[in-house]
Short mmCIF file of C-alpha atoms in Angstrom, two decimals:
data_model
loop_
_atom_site.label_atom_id
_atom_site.label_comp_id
_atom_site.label_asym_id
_atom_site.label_seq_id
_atom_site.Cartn_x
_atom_site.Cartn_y
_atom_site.Cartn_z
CA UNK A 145 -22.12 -18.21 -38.73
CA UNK A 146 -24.58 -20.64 -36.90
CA UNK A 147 -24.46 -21.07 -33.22
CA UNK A 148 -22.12 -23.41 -30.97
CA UNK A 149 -23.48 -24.53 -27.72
CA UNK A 150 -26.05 -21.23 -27.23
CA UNK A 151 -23.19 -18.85 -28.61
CA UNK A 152 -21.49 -17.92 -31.21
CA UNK A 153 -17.98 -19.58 -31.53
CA UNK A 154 -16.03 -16.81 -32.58
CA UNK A 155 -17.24 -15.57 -28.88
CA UNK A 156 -14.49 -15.20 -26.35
CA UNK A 157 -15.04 -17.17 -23.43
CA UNK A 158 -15.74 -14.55 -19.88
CA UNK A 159 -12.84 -12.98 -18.61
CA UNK A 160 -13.35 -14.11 -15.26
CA UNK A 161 -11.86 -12.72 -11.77
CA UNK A 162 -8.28 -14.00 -10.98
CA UNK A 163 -8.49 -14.85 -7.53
CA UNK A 164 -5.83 -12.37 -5.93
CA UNK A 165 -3.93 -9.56 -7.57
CA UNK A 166 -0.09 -11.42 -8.31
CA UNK A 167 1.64 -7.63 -7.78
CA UNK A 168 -0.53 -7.68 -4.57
CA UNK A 169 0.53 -11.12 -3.70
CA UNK A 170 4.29 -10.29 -4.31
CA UNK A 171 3.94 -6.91 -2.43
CA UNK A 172 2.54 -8.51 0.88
CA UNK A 173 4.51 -12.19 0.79
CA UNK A 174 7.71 -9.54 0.45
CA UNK A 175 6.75 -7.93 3.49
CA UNK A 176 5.38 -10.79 5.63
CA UNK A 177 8.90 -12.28 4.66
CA UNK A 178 10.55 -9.85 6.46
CA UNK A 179 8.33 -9.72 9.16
CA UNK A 180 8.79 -13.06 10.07
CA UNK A 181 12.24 -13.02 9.58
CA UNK A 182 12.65 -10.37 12.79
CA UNK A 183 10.09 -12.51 15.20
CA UNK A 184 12.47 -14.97 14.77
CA UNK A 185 15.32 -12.81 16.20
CA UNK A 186 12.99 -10.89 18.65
CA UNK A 187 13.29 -13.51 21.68
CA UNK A 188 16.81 -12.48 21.76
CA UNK A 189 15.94 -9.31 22.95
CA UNK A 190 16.00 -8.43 26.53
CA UNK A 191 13.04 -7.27 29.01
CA UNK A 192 10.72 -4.32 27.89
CA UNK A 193 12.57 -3.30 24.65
CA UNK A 194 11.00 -6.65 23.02
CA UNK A 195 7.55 -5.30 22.72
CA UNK A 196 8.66 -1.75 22.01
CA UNK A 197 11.08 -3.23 19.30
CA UNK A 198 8.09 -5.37 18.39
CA UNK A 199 5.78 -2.21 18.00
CA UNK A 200 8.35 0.02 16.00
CA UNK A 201 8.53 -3.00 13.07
CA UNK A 202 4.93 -3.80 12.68
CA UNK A 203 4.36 -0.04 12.23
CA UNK A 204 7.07 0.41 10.12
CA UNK A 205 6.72 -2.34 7.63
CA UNK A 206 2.58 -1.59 7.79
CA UNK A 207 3.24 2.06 6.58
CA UNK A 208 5.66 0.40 3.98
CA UNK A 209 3.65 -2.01 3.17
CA UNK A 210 0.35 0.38 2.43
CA UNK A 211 2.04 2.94 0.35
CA UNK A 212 3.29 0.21 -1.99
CA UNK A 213 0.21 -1.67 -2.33
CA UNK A 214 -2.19 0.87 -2.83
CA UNK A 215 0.16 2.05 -6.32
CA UNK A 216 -1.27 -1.45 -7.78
CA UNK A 217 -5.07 -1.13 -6.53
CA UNK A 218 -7.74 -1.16 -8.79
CA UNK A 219 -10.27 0.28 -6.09
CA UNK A 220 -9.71 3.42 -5.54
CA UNK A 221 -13.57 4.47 -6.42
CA UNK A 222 -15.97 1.64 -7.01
CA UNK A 223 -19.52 1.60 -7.51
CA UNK A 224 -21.98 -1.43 -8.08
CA UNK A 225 -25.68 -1.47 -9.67
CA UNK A 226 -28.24 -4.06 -10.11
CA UNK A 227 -30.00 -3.53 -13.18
CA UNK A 228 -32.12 -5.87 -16.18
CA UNK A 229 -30.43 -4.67 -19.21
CA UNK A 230 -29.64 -6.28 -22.98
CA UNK A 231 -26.47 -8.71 -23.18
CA UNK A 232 -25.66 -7.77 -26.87
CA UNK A 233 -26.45 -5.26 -29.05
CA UNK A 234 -29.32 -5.31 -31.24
CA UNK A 235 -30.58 -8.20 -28.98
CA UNK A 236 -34.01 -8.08 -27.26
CA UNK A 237 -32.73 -10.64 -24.64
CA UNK A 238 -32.48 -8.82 -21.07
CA UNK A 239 -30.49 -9.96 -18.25
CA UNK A 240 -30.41 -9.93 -14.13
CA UNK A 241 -26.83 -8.92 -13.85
CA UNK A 242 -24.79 -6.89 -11.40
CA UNK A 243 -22.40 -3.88 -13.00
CA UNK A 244 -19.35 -3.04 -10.98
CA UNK A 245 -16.96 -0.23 -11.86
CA UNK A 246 -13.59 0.28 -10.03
CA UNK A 247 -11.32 2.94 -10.69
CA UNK A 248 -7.91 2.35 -10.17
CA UNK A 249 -4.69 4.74 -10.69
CA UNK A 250 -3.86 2.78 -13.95
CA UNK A 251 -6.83 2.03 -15.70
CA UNK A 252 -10.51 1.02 -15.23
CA UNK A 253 -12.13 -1.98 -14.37
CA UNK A 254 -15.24 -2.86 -15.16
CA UNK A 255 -17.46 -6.46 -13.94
CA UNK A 256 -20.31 -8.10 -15.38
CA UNK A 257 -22.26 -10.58 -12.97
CA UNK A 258 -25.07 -12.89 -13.71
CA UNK A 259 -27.93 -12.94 -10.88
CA UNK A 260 -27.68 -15.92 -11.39
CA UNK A 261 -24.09 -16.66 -13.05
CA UNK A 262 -25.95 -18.95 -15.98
CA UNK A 263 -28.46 -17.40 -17.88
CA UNK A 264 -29.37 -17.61 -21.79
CA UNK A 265 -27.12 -20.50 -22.20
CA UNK A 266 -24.16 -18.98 -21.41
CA UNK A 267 -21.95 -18.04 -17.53
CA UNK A 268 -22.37 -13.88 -17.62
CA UNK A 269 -18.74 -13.22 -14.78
CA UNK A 270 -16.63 -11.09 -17.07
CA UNK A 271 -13.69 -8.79 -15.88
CA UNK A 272 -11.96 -6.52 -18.42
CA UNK A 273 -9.70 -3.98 -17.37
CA UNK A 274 -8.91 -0.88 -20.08
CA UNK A 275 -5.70 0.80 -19.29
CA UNK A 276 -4.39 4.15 -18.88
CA UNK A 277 -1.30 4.07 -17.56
CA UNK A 278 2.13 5.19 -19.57
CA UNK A 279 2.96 3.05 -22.31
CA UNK A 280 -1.21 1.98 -22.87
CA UNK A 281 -3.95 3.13 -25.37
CA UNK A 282 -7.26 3.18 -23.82
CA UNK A 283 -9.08 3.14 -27.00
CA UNK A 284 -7.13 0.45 -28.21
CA UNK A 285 -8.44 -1.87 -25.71
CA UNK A 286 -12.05 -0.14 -26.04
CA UNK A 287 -11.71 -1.37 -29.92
CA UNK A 288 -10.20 -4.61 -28.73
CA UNK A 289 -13.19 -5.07 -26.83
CA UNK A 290 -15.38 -4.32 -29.17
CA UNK A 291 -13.88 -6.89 -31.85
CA UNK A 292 -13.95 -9.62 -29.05
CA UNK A 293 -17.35 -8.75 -28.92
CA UNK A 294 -17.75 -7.52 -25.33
CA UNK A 295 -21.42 -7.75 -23.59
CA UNK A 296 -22.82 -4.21 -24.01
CA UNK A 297 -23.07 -3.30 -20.52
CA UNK A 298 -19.04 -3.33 -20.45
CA UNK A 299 -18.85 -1.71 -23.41
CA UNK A 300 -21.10 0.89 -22.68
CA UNK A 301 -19.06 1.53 -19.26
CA UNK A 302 -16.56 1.57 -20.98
CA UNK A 303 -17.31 4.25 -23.80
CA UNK A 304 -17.70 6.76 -21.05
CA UNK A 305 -13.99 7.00 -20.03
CA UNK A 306 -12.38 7.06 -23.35
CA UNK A 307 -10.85 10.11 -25.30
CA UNK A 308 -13.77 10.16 -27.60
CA UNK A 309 -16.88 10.36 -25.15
CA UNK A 310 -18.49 13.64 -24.77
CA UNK A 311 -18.38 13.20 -20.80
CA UNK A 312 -14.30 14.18 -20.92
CA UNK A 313 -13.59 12.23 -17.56
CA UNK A 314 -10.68 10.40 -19.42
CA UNK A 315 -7.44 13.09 -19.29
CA UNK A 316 -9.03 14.40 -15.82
CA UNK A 317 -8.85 10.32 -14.33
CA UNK A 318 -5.48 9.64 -16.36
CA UNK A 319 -3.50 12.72 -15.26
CA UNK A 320 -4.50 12.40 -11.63
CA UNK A 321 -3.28 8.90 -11.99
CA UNK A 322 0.08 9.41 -13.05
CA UNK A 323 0.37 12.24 -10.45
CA UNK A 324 -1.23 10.26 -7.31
CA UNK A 325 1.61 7.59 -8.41
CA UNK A 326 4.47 9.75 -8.86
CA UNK A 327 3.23 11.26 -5.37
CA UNK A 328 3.21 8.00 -3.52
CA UNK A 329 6.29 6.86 -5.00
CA UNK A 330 7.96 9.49 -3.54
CA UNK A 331 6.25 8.84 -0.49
CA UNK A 332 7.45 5.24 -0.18
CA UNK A 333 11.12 6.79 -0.79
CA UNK A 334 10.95 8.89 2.34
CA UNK A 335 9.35 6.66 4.31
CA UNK A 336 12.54 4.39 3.33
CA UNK A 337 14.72 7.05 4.41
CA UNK A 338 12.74 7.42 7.73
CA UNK A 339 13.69 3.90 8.86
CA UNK A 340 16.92 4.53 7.74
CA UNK A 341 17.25 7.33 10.39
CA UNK A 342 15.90 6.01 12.87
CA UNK A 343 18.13 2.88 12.75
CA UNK A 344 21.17 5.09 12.92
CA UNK A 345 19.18 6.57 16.09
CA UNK A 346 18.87 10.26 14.57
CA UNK A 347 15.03 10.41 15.86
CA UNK A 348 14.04 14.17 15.18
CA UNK A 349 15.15 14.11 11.38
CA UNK A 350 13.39 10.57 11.41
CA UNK A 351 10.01 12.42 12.88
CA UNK A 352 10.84 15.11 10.07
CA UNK A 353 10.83 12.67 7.71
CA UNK A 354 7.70 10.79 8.62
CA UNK A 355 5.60 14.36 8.15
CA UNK A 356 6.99 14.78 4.56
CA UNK A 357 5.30 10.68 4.08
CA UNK A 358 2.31 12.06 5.40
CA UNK A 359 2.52 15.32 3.25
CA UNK A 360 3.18 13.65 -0.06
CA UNK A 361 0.26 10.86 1.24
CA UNK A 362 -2.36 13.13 1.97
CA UNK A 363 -1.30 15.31 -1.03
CA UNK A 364 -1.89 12.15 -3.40
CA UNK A 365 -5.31 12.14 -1.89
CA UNK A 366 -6.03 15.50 -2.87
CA UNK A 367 -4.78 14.94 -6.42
CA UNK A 368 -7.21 11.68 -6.88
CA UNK A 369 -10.24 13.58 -5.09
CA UNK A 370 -9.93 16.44 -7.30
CA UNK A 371 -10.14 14.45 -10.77
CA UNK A 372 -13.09 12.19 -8.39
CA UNK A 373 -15.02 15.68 -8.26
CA UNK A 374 -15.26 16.32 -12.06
CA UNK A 375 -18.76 16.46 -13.74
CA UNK A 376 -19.36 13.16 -15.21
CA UNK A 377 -22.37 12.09 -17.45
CA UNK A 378 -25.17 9.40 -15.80
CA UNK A 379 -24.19 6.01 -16.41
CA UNK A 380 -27.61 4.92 -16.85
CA UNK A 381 -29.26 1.26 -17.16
CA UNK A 382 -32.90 1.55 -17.83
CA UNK A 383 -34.26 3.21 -14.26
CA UNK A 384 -31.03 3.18 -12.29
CA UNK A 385 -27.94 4.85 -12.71
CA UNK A 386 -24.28 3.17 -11.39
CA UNK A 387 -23.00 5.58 -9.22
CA UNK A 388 -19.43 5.67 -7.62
CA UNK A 389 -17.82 6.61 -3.98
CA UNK A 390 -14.41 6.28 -3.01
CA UNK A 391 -13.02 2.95 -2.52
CA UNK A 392 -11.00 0.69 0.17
CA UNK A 393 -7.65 1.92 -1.48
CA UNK A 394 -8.72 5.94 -0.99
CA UNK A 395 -9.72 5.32 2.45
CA UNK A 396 -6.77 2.95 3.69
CA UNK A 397 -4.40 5.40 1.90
CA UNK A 398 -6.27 8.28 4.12
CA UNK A 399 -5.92 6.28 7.26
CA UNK A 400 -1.64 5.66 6.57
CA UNK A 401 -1.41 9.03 5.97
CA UNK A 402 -2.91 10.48 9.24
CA UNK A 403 -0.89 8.03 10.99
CA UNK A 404 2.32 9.11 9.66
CA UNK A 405 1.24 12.54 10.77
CA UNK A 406 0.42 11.20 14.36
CA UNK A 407 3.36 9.45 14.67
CA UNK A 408 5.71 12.24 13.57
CA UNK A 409 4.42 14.91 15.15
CA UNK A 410 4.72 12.30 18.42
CA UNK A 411 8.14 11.94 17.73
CA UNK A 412 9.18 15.39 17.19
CA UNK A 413 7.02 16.94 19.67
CA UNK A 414 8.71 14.35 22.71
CA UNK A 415 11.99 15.35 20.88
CA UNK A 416 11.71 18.71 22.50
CA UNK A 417 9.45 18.03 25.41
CA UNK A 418 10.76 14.63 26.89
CA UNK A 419 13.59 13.59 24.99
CA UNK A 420 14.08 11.13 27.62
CA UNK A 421 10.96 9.24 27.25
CA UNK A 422 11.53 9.09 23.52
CA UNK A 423 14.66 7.96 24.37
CA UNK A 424 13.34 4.80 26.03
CA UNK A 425 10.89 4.35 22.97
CA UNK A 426 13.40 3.55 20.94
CA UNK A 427 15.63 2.00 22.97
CA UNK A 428 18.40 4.30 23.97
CA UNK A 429 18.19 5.12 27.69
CA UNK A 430 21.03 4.67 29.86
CA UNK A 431 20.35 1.48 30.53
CA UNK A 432 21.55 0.27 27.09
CA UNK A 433 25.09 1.49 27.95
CA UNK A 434 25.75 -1.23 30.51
CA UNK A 435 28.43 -2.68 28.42
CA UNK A 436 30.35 0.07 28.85
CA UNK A 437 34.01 -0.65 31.00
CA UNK A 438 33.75 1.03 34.49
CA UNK A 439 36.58 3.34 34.96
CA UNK A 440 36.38 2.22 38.83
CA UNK A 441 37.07 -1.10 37.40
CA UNK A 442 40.53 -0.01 35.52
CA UNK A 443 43.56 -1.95 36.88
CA UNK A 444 45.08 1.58 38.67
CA UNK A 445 42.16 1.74 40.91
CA UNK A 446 42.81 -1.21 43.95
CA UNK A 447 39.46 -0.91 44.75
CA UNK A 448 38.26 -2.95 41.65
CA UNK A 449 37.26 -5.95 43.13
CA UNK A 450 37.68 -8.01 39.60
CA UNK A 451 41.58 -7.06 40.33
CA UNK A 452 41.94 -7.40 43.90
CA UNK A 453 43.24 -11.05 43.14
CA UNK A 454 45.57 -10.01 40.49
CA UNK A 455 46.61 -6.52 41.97
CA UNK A 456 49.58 -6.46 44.72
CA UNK A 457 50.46 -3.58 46.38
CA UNK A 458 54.07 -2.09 45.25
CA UNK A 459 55.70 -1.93 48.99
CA UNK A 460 54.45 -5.57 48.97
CA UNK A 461 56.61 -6.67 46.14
CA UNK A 462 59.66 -4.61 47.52
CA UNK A 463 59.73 -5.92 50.95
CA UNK A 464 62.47 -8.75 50.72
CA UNK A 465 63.61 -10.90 53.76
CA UNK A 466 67.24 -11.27 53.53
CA UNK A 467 68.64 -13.95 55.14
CA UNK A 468 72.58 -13.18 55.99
CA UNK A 469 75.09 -15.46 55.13
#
């Protein structure tokens, strides 16, 4: 087989970045929907229960918003390395490139980067993502990879995390990632249920509900940390190793988790403190009740003055003037 423009053509072309994630994309444009939909309705409420109306949404649908993002994340430990390595096997040719690996709850990702993109004839900005996930072989797609002929330095990342590699990270990473999932769906279900109580204004099982989020969220964190912590074998390139720390995902998951804890123990802690204040929070002080009917104003009491125009005394209606014949 003789070469094609510097490679050879049964070469896959680089499987480059997509520019967003499209379950990402869905996930937020879903939310931001909605979000937009109630500023449009906010100027029709009245006085100082705008911005606390405001507040409640923005935290609510953020919370929301989080849990069911992170579920599709592929950065939940990352790591980067700058190494000059070979670009195929049994090749002398070395390479500037930049490694990235990013661990996600459904499979692995691994990036290949040129310093600079074009070098050897060819653009190095590859992608590939091996699955874990229910319903996916990882060492499928490691053997897909390898027919496509993969650069080594993804395949070699790659080797590490499958059933067959003597480091035994693969059914550690893929357990924890169905259980982190299973744990943050359930999550995202009682966080539903949370708003759900505290539109129908029943605030302390609404607080109660917001600490089971937090729970299950910082219980998801624990799962994912604990398959993080496993012994892994160096992922070595010449005199560097790529080493890995927990990503954006791990740590924005931490921070939603901690605030659902804040903000339920604030709620049920003013529950039996200052019910009053909480009260106003959300809304339902006894101002609200102004359209309520007055009893004072209820057409037995003359004093009304919406009926003193309608109402005429009883001896008034009696007293006739009779005018003899």
């Amino acid at each position: 087989m003789t070469l094609w423009n510097g490679s050879y053509p049964f070469y896959p072309g680089a499987n480059a970045c997509f520019p967003f994630d499209t379950a990402r994309a869905v996930i937020v444009t879903v939310f931001l929907s909605i979000l937009v939909m109630f500023i449009i309705i906010l100027p029709g409420i009245r006085g100082r229960a705008r911005l606390l109306w405001f507040l409640r949404l923005v935290l609510g649908l953020f919370l929301g918003a989080v849990i069911l993002n992170v579920q599709f994340t592929r950065d939940w430990e990352t790591g980067w390395v700058q190494a000059n390595t070979s670009y195929n096997s049994f090749s002398p040719v070395q390479v500037d490139v930049d490694i990235g690996l990013h661990i996600g709850l459904a499979g692995v990702n691994i990036t290949l980067r040129g310093n600079p993109v074009n070098q050897i004839n060819e653009t190095i900005n590859y992608n590939e993502h091996f699955p874990w996930n229910f319903g996916a072989d990882y060492d499928r797609s490691y053997s897909e990879g390898l027919q496509k002929g993969l650069p080594s330095p993804i395949l070699y990342v790659a080797e590490k995390f499958s059933t067959q590699s003597p480091c035994a990270v693969h059914q550690q990473y893929r357990i924890a990632g169905h259980f982190v999932s299973l744990t943050l769906w359930l999550a995202f279900c009682t966080w539903l249920v949370s708003i759900l109580l505290f539109s129908m204004s029943v605030l302390l099982y609404g607080g109660h509900m917001l600490l089971l989020t937090a729970t299950l969220i910082l219980f998801s964190l624990l799962l994912f940390s604990m398959a993080g912590n496993t012994l892994k074998c160096p992922i070595q390139f010449g005199p560097v190793s790529l080493r890995t720390g927990y990503g954006e995902s791990f740590w924005l998951t931490l921070a939603t988790g901690l605030l659902c804890l804040l903000l339920g123990l604030g709620i049920v802690i003013l529950n039996s403190v200052q019910p009053e204040k909480l009260k106003l929070i959300f809304s339902l002080d006894k101002s609200s009740k102004k359209d309520v009917w007055d009893k004072s104003c209820l057409p037995v009491e003359p004093s009304c003055s919406a009926q003193d125009g309608l109402m005429v005394p009883l001896g008034e209606l009696c007293h006739v003037t009779a005018t003899p014949l």
